[in-house]
XYZ file of C-alpha atoms in Angstrom:
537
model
C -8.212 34.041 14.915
C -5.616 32.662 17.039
C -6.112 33.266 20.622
C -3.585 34.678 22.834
C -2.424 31.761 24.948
C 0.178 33.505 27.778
C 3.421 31.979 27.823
C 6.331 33.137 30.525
C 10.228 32.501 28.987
C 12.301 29.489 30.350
C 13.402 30.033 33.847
C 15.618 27.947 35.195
C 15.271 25.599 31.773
C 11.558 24.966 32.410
C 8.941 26.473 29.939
C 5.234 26.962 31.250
C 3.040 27.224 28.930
C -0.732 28.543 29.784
C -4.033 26.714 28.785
C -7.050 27.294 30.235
C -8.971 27.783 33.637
C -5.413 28.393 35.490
C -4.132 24.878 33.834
C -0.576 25.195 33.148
C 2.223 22.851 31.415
C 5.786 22.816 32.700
C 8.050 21.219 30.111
C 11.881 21.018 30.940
C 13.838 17.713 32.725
C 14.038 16.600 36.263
C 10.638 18.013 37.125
C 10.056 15.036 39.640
C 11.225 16.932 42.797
C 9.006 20.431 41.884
C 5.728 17.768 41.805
C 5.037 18.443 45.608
C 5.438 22.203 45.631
C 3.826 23.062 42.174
C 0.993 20.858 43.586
C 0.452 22.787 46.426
C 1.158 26.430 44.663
C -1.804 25.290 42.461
C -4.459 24.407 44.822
C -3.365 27.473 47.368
C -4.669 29.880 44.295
C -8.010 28.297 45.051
C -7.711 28.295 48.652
C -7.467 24.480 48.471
C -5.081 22.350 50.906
C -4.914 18.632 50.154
C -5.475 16.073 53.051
C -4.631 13.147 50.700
C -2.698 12.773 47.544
C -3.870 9.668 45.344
C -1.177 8.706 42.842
C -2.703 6.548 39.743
C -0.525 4.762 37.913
C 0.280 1.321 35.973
C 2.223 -1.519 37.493
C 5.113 -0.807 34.514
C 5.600 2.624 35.514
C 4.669 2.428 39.077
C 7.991 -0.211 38.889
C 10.077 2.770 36.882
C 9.133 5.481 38.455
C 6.640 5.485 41.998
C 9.575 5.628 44.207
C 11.155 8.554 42.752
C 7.737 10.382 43.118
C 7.038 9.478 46.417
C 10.631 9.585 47.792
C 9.449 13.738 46.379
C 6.708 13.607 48.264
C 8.167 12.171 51.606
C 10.741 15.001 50.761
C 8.320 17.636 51.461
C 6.108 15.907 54.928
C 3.389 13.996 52.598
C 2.868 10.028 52.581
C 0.690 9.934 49.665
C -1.660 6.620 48.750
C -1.117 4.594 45.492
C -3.400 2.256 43.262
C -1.605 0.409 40.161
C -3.340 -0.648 37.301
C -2.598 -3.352 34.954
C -1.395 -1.868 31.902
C -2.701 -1.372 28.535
C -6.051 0.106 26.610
C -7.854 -2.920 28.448
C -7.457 -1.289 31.867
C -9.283 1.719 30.822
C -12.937 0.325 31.616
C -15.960 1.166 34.303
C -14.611 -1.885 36.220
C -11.004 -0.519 36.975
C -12.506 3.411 37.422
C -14.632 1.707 39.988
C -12.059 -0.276 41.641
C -9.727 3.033 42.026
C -13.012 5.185 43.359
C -13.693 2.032 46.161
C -10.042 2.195 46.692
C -10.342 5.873 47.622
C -13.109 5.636 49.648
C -11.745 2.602 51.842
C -8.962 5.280 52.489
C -11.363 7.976 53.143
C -10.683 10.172 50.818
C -13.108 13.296 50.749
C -13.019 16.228 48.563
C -9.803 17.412 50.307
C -8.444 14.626 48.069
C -6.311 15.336 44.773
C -5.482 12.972 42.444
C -2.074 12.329 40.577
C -1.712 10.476 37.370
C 1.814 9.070 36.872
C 1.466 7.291 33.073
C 0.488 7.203 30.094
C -2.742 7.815 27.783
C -4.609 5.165 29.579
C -3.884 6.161 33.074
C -4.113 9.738 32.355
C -7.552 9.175 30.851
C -8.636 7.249 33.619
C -7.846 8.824 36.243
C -8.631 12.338 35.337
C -12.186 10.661 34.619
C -11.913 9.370 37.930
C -11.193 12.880 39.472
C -14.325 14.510 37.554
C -16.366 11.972 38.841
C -15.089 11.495 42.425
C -17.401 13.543 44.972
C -18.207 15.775 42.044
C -15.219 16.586 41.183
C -11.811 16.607 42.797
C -8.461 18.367 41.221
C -6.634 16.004 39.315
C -2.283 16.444 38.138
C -0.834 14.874 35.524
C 2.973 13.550 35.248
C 3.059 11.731 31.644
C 5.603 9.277 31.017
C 4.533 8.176 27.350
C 5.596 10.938 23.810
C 1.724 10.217 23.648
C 0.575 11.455 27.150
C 3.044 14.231 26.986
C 2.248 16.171 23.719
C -1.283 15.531 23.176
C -3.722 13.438 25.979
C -2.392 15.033 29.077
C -3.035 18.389 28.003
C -6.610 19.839 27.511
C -8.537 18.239 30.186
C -10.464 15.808 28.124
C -11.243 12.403 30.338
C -12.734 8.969 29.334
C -13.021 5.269 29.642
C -13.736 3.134 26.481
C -17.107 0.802 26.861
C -18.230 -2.339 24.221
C -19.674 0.482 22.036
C -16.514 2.287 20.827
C -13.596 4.528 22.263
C -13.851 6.997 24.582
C -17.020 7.250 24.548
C -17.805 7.919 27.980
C -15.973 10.922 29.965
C -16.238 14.456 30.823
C -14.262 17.477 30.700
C -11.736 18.261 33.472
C -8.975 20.423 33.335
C -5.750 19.062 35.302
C -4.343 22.476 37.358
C -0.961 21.142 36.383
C 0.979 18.572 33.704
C 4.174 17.677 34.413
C 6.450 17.028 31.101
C 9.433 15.476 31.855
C 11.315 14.986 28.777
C 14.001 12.823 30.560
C 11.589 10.295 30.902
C 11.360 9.315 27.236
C 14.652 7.640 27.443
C 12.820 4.786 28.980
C 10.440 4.215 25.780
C 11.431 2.017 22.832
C 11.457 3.472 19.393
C 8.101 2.618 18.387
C 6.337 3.819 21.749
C 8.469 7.250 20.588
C 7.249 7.217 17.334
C 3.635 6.803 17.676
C 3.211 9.886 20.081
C 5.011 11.677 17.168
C 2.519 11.189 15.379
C 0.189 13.580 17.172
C 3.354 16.432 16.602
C 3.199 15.223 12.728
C -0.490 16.086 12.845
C -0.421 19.299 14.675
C 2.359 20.349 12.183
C -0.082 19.879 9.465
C -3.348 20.897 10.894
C -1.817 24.494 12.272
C 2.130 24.663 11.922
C 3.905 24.566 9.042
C 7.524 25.387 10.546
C 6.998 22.540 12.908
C 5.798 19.911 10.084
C 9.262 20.815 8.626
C 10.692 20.646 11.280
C 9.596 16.974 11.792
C 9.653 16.401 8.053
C 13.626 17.251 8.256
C 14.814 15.681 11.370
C 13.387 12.404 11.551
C 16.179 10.710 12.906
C 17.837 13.173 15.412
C 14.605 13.346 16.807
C 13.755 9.554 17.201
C 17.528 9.640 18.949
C 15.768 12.247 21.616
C 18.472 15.248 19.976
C 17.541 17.485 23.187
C 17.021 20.771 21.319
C 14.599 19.077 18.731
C 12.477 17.578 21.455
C 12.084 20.548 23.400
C 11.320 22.281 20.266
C 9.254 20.160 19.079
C 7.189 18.682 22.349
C 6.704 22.304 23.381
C 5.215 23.460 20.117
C 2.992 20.829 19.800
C 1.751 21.461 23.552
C 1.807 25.159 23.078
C -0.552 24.430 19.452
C -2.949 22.405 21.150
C -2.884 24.965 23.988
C -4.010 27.428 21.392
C -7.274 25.539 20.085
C -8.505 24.575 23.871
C -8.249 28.346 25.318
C -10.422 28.985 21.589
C -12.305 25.638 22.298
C -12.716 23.957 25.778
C -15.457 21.826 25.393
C -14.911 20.741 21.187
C -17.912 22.487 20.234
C -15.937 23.886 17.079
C -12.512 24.391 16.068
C -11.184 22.155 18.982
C -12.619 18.993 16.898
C -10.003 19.640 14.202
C -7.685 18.494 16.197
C -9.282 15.367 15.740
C -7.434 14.856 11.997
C -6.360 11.138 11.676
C -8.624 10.272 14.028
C -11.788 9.276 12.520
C -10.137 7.304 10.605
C -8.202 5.969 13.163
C -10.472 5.404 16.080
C -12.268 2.821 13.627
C -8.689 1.119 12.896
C -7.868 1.030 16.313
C -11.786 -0.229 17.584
C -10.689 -3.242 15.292
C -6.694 -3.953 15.470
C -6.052 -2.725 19.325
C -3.879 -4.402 20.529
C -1.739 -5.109 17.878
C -1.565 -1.673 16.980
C -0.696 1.435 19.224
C -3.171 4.269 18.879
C -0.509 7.028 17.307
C -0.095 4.244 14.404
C -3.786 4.140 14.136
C -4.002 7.962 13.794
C -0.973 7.505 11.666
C -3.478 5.337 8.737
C -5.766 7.679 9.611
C -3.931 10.618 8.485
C -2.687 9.131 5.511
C -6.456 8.580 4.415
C -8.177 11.269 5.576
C -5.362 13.371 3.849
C -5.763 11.731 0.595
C -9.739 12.283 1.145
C -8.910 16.098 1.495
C -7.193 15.964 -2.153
C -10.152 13.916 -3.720
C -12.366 16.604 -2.437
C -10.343 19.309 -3.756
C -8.779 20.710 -0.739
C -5.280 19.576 -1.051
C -2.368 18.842 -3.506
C -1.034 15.372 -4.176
C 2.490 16.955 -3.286
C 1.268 17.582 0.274
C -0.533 13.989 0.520
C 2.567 12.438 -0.408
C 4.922 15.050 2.028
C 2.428 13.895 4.874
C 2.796 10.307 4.054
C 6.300 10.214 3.688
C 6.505 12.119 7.136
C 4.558 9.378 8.698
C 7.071 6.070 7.456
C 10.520 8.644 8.206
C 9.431 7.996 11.927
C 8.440 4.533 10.782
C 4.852 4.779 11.481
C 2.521 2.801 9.283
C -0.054 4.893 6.347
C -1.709 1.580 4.741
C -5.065 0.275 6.093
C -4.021 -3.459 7.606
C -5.177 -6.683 6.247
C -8.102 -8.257 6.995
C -10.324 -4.443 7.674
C -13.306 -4.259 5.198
C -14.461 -1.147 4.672
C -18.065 -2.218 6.235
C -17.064 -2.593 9.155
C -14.905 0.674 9.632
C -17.178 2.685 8.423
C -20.055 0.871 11.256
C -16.898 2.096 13.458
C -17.146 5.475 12.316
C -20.539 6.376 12.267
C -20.080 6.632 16.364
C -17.311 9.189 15.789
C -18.239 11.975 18.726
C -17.307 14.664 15.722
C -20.789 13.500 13.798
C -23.608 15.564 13.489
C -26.923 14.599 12.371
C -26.010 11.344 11.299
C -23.031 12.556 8.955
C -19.428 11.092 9.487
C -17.399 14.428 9.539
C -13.700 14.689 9.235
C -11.067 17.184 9.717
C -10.152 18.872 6.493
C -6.670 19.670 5.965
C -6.692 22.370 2.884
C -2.207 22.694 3.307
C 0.455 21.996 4.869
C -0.042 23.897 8.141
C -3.861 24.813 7.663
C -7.330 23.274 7.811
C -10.967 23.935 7.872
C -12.193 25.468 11.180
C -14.790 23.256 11.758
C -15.101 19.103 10.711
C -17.325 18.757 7.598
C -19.634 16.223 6.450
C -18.393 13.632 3.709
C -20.631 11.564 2.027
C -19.924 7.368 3.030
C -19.564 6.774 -0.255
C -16.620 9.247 -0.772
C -15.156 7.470 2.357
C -16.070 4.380 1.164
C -14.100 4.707 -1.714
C -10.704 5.792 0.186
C -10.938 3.139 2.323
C -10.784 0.511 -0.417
C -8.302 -1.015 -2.332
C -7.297 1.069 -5.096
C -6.263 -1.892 -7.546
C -5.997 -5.462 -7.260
C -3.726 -7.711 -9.412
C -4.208 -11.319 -9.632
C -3.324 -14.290 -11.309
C -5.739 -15.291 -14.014
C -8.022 -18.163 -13.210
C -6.038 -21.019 -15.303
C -2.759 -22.752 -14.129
C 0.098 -21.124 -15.944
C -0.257 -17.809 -16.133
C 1.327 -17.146 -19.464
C 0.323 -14.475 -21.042
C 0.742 -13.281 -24.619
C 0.591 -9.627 -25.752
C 0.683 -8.378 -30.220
C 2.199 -5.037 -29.609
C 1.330 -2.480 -32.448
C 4.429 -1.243 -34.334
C 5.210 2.104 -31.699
C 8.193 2.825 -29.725
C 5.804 4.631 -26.906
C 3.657 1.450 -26.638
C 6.157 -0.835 -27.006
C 8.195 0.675 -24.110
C 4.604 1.036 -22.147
C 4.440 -2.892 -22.898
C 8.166 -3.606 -21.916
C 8.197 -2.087 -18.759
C 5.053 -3.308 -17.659
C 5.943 -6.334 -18.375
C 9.294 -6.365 -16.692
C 7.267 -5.356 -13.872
C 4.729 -8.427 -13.491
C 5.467 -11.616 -12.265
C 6.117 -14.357 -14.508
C 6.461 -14.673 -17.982
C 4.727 -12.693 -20.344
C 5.087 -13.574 -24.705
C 5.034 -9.766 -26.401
C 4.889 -10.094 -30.477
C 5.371 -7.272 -32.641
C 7.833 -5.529 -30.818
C 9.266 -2.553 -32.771
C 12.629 -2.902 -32.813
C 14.319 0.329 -32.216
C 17.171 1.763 -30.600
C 14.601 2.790 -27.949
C 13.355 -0.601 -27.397
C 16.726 -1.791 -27.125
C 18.243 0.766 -24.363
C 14.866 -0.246 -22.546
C 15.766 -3.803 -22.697
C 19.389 -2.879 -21.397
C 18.577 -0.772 -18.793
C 15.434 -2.613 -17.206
C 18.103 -5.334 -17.023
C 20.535 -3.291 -15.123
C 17.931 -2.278 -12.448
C 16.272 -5.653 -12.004
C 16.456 -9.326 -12.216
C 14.566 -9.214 -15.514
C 14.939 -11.791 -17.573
C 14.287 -11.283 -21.729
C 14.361 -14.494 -24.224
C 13.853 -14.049 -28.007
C 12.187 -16.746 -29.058
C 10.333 -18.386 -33.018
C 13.088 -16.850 -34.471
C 12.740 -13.154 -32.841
C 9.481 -12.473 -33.681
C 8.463 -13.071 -29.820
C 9.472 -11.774 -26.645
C 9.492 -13.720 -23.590
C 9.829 -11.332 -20.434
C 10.397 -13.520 -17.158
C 9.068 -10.097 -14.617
C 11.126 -9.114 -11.679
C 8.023 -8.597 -9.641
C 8.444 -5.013 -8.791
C 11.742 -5.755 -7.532
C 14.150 -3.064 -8.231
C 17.862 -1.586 -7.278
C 19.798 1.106 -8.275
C 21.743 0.513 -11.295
C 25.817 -0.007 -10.698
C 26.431 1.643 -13.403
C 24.964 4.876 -15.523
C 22.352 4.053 -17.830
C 23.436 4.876 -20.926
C 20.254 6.170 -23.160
C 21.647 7.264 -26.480
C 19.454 9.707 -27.899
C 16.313 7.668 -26.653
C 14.214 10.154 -25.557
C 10.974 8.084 -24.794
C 13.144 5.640 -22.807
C 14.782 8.562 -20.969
C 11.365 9.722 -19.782
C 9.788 5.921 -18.675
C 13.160 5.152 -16.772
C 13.634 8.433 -14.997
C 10.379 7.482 -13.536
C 11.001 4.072 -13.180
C 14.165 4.997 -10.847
C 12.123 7.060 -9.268
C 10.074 4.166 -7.820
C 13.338 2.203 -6.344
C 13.924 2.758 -2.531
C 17.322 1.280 -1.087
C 18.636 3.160 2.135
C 21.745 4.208 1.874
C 22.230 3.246 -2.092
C 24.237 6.329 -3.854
C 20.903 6.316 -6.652
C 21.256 5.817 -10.362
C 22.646 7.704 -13.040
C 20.781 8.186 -16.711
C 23.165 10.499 -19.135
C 23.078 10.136 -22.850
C 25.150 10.944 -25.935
C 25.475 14.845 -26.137
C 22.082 15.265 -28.807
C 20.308 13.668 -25.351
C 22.234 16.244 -23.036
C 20.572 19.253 -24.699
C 17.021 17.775 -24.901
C 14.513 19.197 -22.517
C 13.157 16.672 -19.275
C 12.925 19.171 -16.868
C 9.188 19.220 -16.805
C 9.312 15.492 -15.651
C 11.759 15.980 -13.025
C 10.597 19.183 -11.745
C 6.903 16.793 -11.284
C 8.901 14.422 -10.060
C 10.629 16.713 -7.230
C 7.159 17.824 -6.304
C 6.320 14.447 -5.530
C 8.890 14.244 -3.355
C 11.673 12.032 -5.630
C 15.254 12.878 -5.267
C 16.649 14.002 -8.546
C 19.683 15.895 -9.224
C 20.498 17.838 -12.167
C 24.444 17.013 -13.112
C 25.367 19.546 -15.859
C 22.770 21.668 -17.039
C 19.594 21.783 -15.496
C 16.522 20.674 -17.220
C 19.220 17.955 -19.252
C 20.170 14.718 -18.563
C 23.105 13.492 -17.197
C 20.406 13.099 -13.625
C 20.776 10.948 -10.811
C 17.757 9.577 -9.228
C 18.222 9.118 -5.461
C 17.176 5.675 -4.485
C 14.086 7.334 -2.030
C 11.330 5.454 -3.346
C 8.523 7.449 -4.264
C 5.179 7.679 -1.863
């Protein structure tokens, strides 16, 4: 059951939204000048009066930002103290938590002493591991400046540093009494520090909330452009989701470690390829996998694996494992996962879009094992021209098979015993139209040399025309399926007016469930169809 998280209306354009333990999120703009006040509304409900006020932050965003929040402070009587990091995951170690706690104490700070975080994941972690940990436990504020901090590691009180052995791995709980989300603030981010806290909204979209996965899934781009009502949409619903699960789940006993989908995954990724890539793009691999383990084990449809993936590259966010990871040594990664139980790697299990197991479950390493590696690898054989020569058997459905996969490969390939039909012939002619295929009869047209196109393929400037091939009709609808070219009008397949009545709705309505783009032109089920140059997933 959901629990009942209490939420007040806007006032004066800034939403509060209720966690747990009095912790409360304020999401609106130009929250920067309430910091002081809300501060000291918080502690007062605990009879608590600050002497100091410690503000954590990086040197980036102590250069963007630190005046503004202490000009606020100054504002209202307070000088509060300041310690930059250097920033990035590196900074988020028992050497720089120990540096900021000798810091505090050369000030003498005592347990009158709040902390501030003014950052991103990494100070946020930090320093709210800091304020658990300094003289037992001192209240700690967040102000998030990353689309990261803001709708996912600010809220919920979990704290950490990451040590040799993994991520996170050592931290406590502890709630901050207040989190600051300023969406103004995101206009200082580049597109791809947007996009990989979106990530985290992408996952709670499929994990709890279907209306906000489509919500994401249909506004990619106004969203990226910071559209005001989408963010505060869909920033506050993510916040207000995770709220949910920590009121039901403080300390991740049970259904809190869902929200941990993507992430087992994608803590191993990111144990291996940090720095080069950002955690939300780690989680982002992670969810493609860990969604495509969910329909291997049954759970989920491969129309919802490829509506996640597809998700995931609108925001351009990455769903393929990187070079160079073997599958040994992610799952070593994963076998410290802090969702495990007796030794099993368990993993969120998304059964639809918008719902999910309640609690992890075990999968086998070999099941894992199997995701994580390469589905199929082509290469060259082991001899120096790779010239290949194929006897076709006399069929139109083979012969097409062989065409196209031909047209596909790289380099030439010799086909003999083509059947020469009017099918094999609009093949020829269309494959040429969407491709730089090249075809050469040769020893007298008995052999077929196909020079492939690689995979290379764009939309066709003209309709295919198809006859009354209805075999060829079916490989080239999906065929065009496969070609992605933004902003390409698609390509058109029609036929002579026997073709027009002939049923291929079954393909396309497969098709559409996979997520191609395929409009009907005359009569639905018939061609004349266009094929939407989307790519397919």
């Amino acid at each position: 059951p959901a629990a009942k998280v209490a939420k007040t209306e806007p006032s004066d354009g800034i939403r509060r939204i209720d966690v747990v333990g009095g912790s409360q999120v304020l999401v609106g703009t130009g929250l920067f000048a309430r910091v002081p006040a809300e501060i000291a509304s918080a502690l007062a409900v605990d009879g608590f009066k600050a002497s100091k006020h410690v503000i954590i932050s990086d040197e980036t965003v102590w250069g963007l930002y630190g005046a503004q929040l202490v000009a606020a402070f100054e504002a209202s009587g307070i000088a509060p103290l300041h310690f930059a990091i250097k920033p990035g995951e590196k900074s988020k170690d028992r050497a720089v938590m120990a540096a900021v706690q000798d810091y505090m104490l050369e000030q003498c700070c005592v347990r009158d002493t709040c902390v501030i975080a003014l950052g991103g994941g990494v100070v946020g972690d930090l320093s709210g591991f800091v304020a658990a940990t300094f003289m037992r436990g001192v209240p700690i504020f967040q102000v998030p400046t990353s689309m990261m901090a803001m709708v996912d590691s600010s809220v919920g009180g979990k704290t950490a540093i990451n040590v040799p052995a993994g991520k996170n791995l050592i931290g406590a709980f502890h709630q901050p009494r207040r989190v600051f989300v300023d969406t103004d603030l995101l206009r200082s981010l580049g597109a791809r520090e947007i996009a990989e806290g979106l990530a985290e909204v992408v996952k709670m979209g499929v994990i709890r909330c279907a209306p906000l996965f489509e919500a994401m899934e249909a506004n990619p781009a106004q969203i990226m452009l910071l559209d005001s009502e989408l963010l505060a949409y869909v920033v506050g619903e993510a916040i207000r989701l995770k709220a949910e699960v920590v009121a039901l789940d403080e300390k991740e006993i049970g259904v809190r470690s869902t929200l941990n989908f993507g992430h087992t995954v994608g803590h191993a990724v990111e144990a291996l390829k940090s720095p080069q890539l950002l955690h939300g793009e780690c989680v982002a691999i992670g969810m493609a996998a860990e969604a495509a383990l969910a329909r291997d084990l049954g759970e989920l449809t491969t129309a919802a694996v490829g509506r996640i993936v597809r998700c995931l590259k609108a925001f351009g966010l990455p769903t393929a494992l990187p070079p160079g990871l073997t599958v040994e040594a992610l799952l070593s990664k994963m076998k410290l996962d802090k969702k495990n139980a007796a030794g099993a790697v368990r993993c969120t299990i998304v059964s639809g879009i918008g719902s999910s197991h309640d609690m992890p479950q075990p999968v086998p390493l070999p099941t894992l094992a199997r995701i994580l590696s390469p589905a199929l690898t082509v290469v060259p054989p082991p001899y120096g021209s790779p010239c290949v020569r194929i006897r076709v058997p006399g069929s139109k459905s083979i012969s097409n098979r062989v065409l196209l996969m031909a047209a596909l490969g790289r380099g030439p390939c010799r086909l003999r015993g083509l059947l020469h039909s009017d099918d094999t012939h609009v093949m020829l002619t269309a494959l040429q139209l969407i491709s730089d295929v090249k075809f050469t009869w040769e020893e007298g047209g008995d052999v077929l040399c196909v020079d492939g196109c690689a995979g290379k393929l764009h939309p066709a400037d003209t309709p295919l025309y198809l006859g009354n091939a209805g075999t060829a009709s079916r490989f080239l609808t999906t065929t065009c399926a496969l070609i992605a070219a933004d902003g390409a009008p698609g390509t058109t397949l029609t036929g002579d007016p026997r073709m027009k009545e002939r049923p291929i709705s079954d393909l396309t309505d497969a098709l559409l469930k996979m997520g191609c783009a395929i409009e009907h032109v005359e009569s639905k089920g018939s061609l004349p169809i266009v094929v939407r140059a989307k790519g397919l997933a």
